[in-house]
Coordinates of C-alpha atoms in Angstrom, one line a residue:
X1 CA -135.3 -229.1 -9.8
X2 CA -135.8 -229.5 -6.2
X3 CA -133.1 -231.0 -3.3
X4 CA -131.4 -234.3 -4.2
X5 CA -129.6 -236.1 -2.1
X6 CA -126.5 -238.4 -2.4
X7 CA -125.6 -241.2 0.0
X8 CA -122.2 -241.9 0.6
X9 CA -121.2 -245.3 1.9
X10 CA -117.6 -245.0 3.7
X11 CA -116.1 -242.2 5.2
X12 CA -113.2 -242.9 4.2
X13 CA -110.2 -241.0 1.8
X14 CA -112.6 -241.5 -1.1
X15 CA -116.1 -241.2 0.4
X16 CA -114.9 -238.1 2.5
X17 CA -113.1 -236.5 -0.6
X18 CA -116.1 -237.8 -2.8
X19 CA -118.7 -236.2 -0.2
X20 CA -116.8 -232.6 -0.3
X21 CA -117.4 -232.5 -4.4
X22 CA -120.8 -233.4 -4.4
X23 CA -121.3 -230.7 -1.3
X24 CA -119.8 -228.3 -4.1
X25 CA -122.0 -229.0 -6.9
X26 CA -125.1 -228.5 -4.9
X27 CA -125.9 -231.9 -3.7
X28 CA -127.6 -232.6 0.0
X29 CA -124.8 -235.6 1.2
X30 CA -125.8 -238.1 4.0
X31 CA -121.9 -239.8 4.6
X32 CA -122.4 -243.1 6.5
X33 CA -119.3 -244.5 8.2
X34 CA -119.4 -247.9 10.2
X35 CA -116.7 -247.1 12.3
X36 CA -116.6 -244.2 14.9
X37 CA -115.2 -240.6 13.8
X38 CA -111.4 -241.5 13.6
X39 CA -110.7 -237.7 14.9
X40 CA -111.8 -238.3 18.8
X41 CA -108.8 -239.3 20.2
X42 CA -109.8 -242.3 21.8
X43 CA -110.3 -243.1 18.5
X44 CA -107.0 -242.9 16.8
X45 CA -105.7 -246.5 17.1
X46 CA -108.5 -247.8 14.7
X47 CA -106.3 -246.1 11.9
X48 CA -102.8 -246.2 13.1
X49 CA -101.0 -249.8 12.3
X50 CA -103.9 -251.1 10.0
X51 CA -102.5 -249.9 6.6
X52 CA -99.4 -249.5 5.0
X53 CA -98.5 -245.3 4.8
X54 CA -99.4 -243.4 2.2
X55 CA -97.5 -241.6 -1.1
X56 CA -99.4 -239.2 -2.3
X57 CA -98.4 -237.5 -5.8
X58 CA -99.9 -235.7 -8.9
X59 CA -103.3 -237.6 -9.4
X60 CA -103.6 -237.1 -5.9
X61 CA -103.1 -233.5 -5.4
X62 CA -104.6 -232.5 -8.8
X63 CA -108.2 -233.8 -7.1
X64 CA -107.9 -231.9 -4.3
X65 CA -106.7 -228.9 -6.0
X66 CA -109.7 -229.1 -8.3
X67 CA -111.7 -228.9 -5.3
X68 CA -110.0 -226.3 -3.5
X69 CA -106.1 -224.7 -3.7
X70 CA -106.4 -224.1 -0.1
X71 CA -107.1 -227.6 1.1
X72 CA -104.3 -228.5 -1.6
X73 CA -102.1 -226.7 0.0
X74 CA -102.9 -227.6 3.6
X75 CA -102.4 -231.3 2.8
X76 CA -98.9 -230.5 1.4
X77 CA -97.9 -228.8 4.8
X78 CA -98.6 -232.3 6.4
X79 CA -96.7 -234.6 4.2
X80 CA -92.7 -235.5 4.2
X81 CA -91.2 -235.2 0.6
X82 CA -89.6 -238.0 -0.4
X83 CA -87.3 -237.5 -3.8
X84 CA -86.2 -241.2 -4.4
X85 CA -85.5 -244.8 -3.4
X86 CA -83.0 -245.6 -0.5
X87 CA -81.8 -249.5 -1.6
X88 CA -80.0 -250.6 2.0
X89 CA -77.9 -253.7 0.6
X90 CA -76.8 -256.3 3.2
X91 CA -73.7 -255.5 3.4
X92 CA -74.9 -251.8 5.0
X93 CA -74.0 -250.0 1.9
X94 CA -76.5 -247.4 0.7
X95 CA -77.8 -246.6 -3.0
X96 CA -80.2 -243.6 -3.8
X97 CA -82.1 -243.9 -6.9
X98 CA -84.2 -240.6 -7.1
X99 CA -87.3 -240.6 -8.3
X100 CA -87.0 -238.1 -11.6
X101 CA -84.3 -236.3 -13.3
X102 CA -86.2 -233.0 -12.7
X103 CA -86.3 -233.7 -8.8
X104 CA -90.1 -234.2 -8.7
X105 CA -90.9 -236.4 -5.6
X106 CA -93.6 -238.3 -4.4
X107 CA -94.9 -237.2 -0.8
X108 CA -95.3 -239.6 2.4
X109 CA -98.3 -239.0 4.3
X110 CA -100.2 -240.5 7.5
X111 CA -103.5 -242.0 6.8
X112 CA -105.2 -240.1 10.0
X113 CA -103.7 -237.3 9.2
X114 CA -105.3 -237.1 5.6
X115 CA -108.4 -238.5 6.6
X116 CA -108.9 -236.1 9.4
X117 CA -108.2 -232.9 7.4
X118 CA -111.0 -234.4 4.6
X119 CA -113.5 -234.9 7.3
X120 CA -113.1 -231.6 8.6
X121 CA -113.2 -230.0 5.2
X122 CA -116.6 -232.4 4.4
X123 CA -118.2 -231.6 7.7
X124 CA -117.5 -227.5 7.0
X125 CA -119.1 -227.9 3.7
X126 CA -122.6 -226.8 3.1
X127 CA -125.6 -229.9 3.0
X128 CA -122.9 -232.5 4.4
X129 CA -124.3 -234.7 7.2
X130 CA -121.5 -237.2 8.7
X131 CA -122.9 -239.9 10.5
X132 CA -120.5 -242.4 12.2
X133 CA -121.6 -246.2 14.0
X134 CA -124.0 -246.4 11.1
X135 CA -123.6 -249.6 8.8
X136 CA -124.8 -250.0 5.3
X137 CA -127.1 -252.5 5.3
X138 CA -129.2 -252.9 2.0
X139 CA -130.2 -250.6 -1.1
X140 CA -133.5 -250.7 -3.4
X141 CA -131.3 -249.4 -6.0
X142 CA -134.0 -248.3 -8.2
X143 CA -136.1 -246.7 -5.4
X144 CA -133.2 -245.3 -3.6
X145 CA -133.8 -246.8 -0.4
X146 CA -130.5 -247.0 1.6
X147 CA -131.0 -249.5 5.2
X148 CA -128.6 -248.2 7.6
X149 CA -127.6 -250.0 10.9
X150 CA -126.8 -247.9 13.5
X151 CA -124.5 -249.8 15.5
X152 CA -124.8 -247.4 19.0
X153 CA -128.2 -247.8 19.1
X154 CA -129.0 -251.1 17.6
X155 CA -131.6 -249.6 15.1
X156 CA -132.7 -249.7 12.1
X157 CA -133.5 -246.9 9.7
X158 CA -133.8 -246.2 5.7
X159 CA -133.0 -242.7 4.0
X160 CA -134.2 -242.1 0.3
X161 CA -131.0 -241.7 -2.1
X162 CA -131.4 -239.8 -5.8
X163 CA -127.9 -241.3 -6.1
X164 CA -126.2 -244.3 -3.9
X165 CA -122.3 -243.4 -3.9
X166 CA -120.2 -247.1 -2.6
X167 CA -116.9 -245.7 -1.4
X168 CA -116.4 -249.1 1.1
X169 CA -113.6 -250.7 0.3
X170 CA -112.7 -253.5 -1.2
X171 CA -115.1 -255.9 0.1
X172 CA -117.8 -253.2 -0.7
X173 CA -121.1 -254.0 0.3
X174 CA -122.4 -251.7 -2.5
X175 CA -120.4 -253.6 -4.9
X176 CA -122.4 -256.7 -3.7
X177 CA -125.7 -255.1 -4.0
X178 CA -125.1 -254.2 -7.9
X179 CA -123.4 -257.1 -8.7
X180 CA -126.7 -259.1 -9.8
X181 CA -128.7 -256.1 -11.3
X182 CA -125.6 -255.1 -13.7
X183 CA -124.2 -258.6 -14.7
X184 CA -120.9 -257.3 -13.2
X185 CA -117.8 -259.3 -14.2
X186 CA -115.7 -259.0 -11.2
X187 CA -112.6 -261.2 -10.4
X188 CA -110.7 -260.9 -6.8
X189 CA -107.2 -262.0 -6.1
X190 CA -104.8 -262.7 -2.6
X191 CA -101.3 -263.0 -3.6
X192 CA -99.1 -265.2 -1.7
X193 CA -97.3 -262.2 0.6
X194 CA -98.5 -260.4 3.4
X195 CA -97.4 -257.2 5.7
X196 CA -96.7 -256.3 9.6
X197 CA -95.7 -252.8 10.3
X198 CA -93.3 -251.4 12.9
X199 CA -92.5 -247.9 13.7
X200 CA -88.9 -246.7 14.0
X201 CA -88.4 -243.9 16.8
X202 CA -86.9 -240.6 16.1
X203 CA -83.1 -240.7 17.4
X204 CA -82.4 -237.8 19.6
X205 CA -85.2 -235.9 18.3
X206 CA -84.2 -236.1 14.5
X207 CA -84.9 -238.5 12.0
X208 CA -82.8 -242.0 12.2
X209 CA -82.5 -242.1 8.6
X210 CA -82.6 -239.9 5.3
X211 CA -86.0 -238.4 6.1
X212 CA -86.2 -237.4 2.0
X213 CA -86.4 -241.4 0.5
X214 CA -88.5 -244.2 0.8
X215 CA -85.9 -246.6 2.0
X216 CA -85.7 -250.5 0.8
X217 CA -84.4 -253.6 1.9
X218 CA -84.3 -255.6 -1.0
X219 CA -83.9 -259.2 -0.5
X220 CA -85.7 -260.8 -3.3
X221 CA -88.4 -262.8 -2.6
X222 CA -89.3 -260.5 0.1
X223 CA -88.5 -256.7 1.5
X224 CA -89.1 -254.2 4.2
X225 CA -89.6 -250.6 3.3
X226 CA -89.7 -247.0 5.7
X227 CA -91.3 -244.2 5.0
X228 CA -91.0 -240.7 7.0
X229 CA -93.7 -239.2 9.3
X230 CA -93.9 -235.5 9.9
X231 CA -92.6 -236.2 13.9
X232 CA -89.8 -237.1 12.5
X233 CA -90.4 -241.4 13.0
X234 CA -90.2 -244.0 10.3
X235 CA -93.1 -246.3 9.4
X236 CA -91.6 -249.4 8.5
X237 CA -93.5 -252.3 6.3
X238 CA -92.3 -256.0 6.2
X239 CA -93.5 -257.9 3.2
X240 CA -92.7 -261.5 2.5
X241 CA -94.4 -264.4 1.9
X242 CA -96.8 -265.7 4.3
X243 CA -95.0 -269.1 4.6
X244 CA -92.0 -267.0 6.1
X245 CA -94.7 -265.4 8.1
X246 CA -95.4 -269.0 9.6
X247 CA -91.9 -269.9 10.2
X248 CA -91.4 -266.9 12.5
X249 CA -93.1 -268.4 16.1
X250 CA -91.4 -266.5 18.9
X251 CA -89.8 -263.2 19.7
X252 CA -86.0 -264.5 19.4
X253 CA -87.3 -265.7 15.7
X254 CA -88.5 -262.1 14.7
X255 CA -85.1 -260.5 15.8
X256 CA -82.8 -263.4 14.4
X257 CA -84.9 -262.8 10.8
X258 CA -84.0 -259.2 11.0
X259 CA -80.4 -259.8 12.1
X260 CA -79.5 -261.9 9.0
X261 CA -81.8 -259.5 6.4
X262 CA -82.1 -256.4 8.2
X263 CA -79.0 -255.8 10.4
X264 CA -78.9 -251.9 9.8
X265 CA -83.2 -251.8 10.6
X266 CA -82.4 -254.0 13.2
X267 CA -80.4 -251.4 15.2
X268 CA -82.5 -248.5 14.5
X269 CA -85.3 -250.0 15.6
X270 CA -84.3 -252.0 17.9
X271 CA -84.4 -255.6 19.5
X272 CA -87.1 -255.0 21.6
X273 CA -89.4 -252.8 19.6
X274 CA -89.2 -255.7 17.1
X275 CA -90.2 -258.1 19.2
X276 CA -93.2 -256.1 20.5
X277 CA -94.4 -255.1 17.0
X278 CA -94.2 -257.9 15.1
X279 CA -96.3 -260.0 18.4
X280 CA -98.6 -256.5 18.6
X281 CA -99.1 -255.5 15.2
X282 CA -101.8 -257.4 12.8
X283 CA -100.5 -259.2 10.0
X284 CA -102.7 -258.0 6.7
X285 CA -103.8 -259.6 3.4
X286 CA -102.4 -258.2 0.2
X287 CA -105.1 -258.6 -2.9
X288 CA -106.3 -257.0 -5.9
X289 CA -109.7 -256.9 -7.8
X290 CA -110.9 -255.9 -11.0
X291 CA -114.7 -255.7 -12.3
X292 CA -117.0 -253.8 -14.1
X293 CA -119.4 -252.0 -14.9
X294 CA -118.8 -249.5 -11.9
X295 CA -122.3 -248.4 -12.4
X296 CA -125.9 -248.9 -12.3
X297 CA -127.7 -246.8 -14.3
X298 CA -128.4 -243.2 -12.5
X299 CA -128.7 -244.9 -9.7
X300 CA -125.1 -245.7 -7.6
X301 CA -121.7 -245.6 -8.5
X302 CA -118.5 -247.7 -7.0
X303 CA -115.2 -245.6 -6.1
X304 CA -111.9 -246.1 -5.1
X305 CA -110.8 -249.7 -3.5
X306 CA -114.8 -250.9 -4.4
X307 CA -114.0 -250.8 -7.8
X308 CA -110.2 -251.8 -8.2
X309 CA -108.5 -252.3 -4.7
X310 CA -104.9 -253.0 -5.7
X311 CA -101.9 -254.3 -3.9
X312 CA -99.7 -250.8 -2.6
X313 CA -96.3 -250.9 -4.6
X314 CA -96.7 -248.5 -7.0
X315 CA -98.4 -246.1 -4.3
X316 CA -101.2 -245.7 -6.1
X317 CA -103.9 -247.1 -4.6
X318 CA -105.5 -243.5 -2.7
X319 CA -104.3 -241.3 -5.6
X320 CA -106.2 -243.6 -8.5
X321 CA -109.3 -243.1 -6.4
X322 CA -108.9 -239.7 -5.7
X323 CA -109.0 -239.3 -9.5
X324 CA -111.7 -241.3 -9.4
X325 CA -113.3 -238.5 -7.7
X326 CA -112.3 -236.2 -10.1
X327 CA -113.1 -237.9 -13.0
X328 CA -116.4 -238.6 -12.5
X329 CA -116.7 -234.7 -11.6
X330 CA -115.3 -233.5 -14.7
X331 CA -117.9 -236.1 -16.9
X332 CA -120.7 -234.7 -14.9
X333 CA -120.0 -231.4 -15.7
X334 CA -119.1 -232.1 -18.9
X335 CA -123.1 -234.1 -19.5
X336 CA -124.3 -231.1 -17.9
X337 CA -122.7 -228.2 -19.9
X338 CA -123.5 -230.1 -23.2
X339 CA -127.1 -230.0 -22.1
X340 CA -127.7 -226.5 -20.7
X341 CA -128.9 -223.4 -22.5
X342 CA -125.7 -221.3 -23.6
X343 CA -126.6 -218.4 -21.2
X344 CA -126.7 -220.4 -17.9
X345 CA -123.1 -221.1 -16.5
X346 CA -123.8 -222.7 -13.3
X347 CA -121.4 -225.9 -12.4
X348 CA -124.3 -227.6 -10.2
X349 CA -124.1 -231.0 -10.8
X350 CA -127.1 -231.6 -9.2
X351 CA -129.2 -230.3 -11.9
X352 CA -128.5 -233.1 -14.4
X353 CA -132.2 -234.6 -15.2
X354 CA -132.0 -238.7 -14.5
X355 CA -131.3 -239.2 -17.9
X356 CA -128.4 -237.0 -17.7
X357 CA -127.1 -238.3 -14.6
X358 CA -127.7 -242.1 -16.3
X359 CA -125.4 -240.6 -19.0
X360 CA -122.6 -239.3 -17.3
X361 CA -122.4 -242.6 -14.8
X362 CA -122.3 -244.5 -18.0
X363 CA -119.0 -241.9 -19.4
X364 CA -117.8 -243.1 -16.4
X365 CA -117.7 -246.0 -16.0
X366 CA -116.7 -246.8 -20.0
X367 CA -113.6 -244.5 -19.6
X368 CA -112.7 -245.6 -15.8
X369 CA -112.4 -249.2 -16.0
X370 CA -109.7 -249.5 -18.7
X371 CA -107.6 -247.0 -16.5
X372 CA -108.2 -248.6 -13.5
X373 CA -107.5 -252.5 -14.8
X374 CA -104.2 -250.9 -15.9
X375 CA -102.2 -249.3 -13.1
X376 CA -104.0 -252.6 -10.8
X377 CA -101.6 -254.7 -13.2
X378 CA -98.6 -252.3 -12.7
X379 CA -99.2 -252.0 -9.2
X380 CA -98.1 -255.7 -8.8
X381 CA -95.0 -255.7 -11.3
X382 CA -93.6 -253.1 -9.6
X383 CA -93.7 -255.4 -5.9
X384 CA -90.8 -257.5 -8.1
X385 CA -88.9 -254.5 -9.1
X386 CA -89.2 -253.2 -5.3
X387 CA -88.2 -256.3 -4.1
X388 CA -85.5 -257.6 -6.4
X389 CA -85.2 -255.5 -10.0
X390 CA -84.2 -252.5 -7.9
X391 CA -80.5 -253.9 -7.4
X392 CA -79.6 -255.6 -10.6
X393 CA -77.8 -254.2 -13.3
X394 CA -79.9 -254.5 -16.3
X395 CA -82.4 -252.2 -14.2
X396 CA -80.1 -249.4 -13.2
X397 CA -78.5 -249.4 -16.9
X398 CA -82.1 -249.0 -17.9
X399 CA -83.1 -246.4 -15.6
X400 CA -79.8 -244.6 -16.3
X401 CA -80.4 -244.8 -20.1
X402 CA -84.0 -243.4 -20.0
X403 CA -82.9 -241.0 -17.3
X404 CA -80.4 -239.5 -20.4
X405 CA -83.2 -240.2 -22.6
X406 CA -85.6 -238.2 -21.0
X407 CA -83.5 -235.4 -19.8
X408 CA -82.7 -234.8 -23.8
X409 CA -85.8 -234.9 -25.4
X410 CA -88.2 -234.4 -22.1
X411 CA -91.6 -234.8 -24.1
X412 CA -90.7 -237.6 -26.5
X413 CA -89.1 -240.1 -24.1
X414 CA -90.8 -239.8 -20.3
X415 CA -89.8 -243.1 -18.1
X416 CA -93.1 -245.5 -16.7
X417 CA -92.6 -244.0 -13.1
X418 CA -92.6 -240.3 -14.0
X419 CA -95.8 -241.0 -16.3
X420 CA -97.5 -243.0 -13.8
X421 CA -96.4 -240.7 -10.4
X422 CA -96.2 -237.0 -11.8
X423 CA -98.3 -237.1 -14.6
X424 CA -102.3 -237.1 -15.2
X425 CA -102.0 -239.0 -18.5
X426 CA -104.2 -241.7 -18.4
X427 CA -102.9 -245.0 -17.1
X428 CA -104.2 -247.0 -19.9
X429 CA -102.5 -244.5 -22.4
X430 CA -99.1 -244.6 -19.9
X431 CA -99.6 -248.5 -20.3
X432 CA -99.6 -248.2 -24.2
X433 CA -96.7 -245.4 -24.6
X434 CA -94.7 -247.3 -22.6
X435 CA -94.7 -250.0 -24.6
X436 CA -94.2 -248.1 -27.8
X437 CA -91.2 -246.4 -25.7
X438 CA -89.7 -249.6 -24.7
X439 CA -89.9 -251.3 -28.3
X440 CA -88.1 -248.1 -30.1
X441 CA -85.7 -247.9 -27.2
X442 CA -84.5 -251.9 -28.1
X443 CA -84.5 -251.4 -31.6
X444 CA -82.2 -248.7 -31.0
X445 CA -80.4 -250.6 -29.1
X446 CA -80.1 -253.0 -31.4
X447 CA -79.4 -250.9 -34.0
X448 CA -76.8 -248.9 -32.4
X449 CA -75.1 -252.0 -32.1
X450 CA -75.0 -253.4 -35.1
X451 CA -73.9 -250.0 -36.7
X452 CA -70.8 -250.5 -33.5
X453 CA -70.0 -253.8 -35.0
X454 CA -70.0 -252.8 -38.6
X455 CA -68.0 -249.7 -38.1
X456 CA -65.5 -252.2 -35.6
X457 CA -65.4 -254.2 -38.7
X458 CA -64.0 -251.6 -41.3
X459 CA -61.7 -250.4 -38.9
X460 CA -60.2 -253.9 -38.5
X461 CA -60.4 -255.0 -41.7
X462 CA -58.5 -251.7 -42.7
X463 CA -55.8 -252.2 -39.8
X464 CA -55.3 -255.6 -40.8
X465 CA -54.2 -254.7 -44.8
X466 CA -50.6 -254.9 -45.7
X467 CA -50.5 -257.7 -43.1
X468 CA -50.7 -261.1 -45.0
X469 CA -49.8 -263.6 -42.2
X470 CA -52.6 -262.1 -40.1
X471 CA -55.1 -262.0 -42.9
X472 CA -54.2 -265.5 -43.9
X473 CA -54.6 -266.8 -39.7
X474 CA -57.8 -265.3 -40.0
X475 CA -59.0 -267.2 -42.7
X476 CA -58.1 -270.5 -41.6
X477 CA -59.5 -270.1 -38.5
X478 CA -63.1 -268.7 -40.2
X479 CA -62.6 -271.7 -42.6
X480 CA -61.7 -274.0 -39.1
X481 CA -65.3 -272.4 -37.7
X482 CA -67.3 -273.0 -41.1
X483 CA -66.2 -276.5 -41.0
X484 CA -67.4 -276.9 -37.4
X485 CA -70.5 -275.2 -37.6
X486 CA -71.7 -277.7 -41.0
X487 CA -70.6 -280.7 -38.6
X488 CA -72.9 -279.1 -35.9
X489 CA -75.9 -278.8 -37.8
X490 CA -75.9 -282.4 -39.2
X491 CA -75.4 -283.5 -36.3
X492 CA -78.8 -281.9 -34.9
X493 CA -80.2 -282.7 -38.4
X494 CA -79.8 -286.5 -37.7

């Protein structure tokens, strides 16, 4: 089989990650990007304050480690470990809640820096073509014809594509183009919060806080969070509501806001880099969207935020697309190996016939979307724990109890955040076992305390022998309560 070509559609984490895989199977990759190449320097602001920072974990590094131990490893020499929660309550105090009973961490990382080190390693990689200011326009999805924009020199142009890769976002253009021919089901939702980011300043030349937690300001219906850069600054996220949003009009608003909910941030930021950022920085949407199928037959294929953007509290969002990438890697190796004589041991991808390639897309998109649907679901429970579970005690018994739990019988019992964050188990099956987990842990519970009360029961019972005044108080007064309790009920009878 001769050259075939894949178009990539955003040049983004996904498309840029995507575009290295395909480059490694064999596969000639045109990468279109609508925005100029975020690496010039002049070039850098179109990243910086546009998205909230980045965790990357397991999911996240198992893709790129697939691809390559060494790019792997560079990433993790650019990222802050973060072991745990910081909960600052109002009163100043300070709570750390790590993250596992192991000390596994999750990892805070810079968007430009991630996406710069991906392009590099695309644009290094053999048969990849980046081309930035060029806009998808249109696909003949069964032809292959891609029309691309380019947006320096106002023309138009149109490449042929064996396979159409959408890796734009969550108002994906691809998306749109597949929707009609697939009979996608596809359902998009804003939730009723927003975000404005503001950057705390090293202090002295250190970090200002903890650099090793993602710290919290809980305040219920809203909360700001930091988390560490490698230069030693905080990038710090306000959520709330967008109707508190509207209430803040001037600077002195802003600052008063942070000095009755924030007064620690307040002063490590400080009063006039709050007013700055808050009037500087644009205030983003938070939504989520579900559909399916992600495919159309061989044809094109939706990744990352294209096919289930979802809101960024369970940190999730760049790591479930990475393994979006791998996933579909691993079927289409999988289609091919079942399909190729048992002496040939070549991993090219870009040998599957159409029909194979039609297959594996298919794989994909059955075993993706359940996944997917999933951790967009526990993405946005975990904004309420984040924002108001995280300080109450019925969570921290919880967390305490399957902390113990876990550390005893470490493959039986494993808590929703340490499947979900340092795990690959798939996040419809995490979904599942944690319910299983959570319904033997109450009947335990239960259980436990029934047997408590029983064996309470005996002991009284036993103490209270030989005492016949006691014995005969109690009776009266269970006699008193029987009485009571028949007048009660017919009394609601009537």
């Amino acid at each position: 089989m001769g050259e075939r070509t894949v178009v990539i559609v955003g040049g983004g984490l996904v498309g840029s990650l995507s575009a290295c895989y395909f480059a490694k199977r064999g596969w000639s990759v045109i990468l279109f990007e609508k925005r100029p190449d975020v690496r010039l320097p002049e070039n850098t602001d179109l990243v910086e304050h546009r998205s909230i920072n980045l965790a990357i974990s397991e999911r996240g590094f198992s893709a790129l480690r697939r691809l390559d131990a060494g790019l792997e490893k560079r990433v993790k020499q650019a990222v802050v470990p973060m072991n745990g929660r910081m909960v600052h309550t109002l009163d100043g105090s300070q709570m750390s809640q790590a993250y596992d009973v192991f000390g596994k961490h999750i990892n805070s990382v810079g968007r430009s820096a991630l996406i710069q080190l991906l392009l590099d390693e695309a644009e290094t990689s053999p048969g990849v073509s980046l081309r930035f200011c060029h806009e998808f326009v249109s696909a003949d999805l069964d032809s292959g014809a891609v029309t691309i924009a380019n947006l320096e020199n106002k023309g138009i142009a149109t490449v042929h594509a064996d396979l159409i890769v959408g890796a734009d976002g969550a108002h994906s253009k691809v998306r749109r183009q597949m929707m009609p021919r697939t009979m996608m089901n596809y359902s998009q939702t804003y939730i009723e919060h927003g975000y404005c980011e503001f950057a705390m300043a090293p202090r002295d030349g250190e970090f200002a806080m903890d650099p090793n937690h993602l710290h919290i300001w809980p305040r219920g219906s809203f909360m700001l969070i930091a988390l560490p850069n490698p230069d030693k600054s905080f990038t710090c996220t306000l959520f709330m509501p967008w109707s508190r949003f509207d209430a803040i009009k001037t600077g002195d608003d802003i600052v008063a806001f942070f000095r009755s909910n924030f007064p620690d941030a307040l002063q490590l930021i400080g009063e006039a880099a709050v007013r700055f950022e808050y009037t500087a920085n644009p205030k983003g949407s938070l939504m989520y969207l579900k559909c399916t199928p992600y495919t159309y037959k061989g044809k094109a294929v939706i990744l990352g935020d294209a096919a289930h953007a979802m809101v960024p509290f369970y940190g999730q969002g760049m790591n479930c697309g990475f393994e979006d990438v791998e996933s579909l890697d691993r079927i289409m190796l999988d289609v091919l190996n079942r399909n190729r004589a048992q002496d040939d041991s070549s991993n090219r991808t870009v040998l599957l016939t159409d029909d194979q390639l039609a297959t594996a897309l298919s794989e994909y998109s059955a075993s993706r979307t359940e996944d997917a649907s999933a951790i967009v679901d526990l993405a946005l429970e975990n904004y309420v724990e984040m924002r108001a579970k995280v300080v109450s005690y019925t969570y921290l018994l919880r967390k305490h109890l399957e902390g113990f739990l876990h550390r005893m019988f470490p493959r039986s019992i494993i808590p929703l955040y340490t499947m979900v964050s340092f795990t690959s188990i798939p996040y419809s099956t995490v979904v599942r076992r944690w319910q299983r987990q959570t319904d033997w842990i109450q009947r335990s519970i239960k259980a436990a305390a029934i047997a408590l009360s029983i064996g309470a029961g005996v002991i009284f019972i036993r103490a209270m022998r030989g005492n016949a005044s006691t014995a005969h108080f109690i009776t009266r007064v269970a006699r008193l309560l029987s009485r009571q309790t028949s007048t009660a009920t017919t009394t609601i009878t009537a």
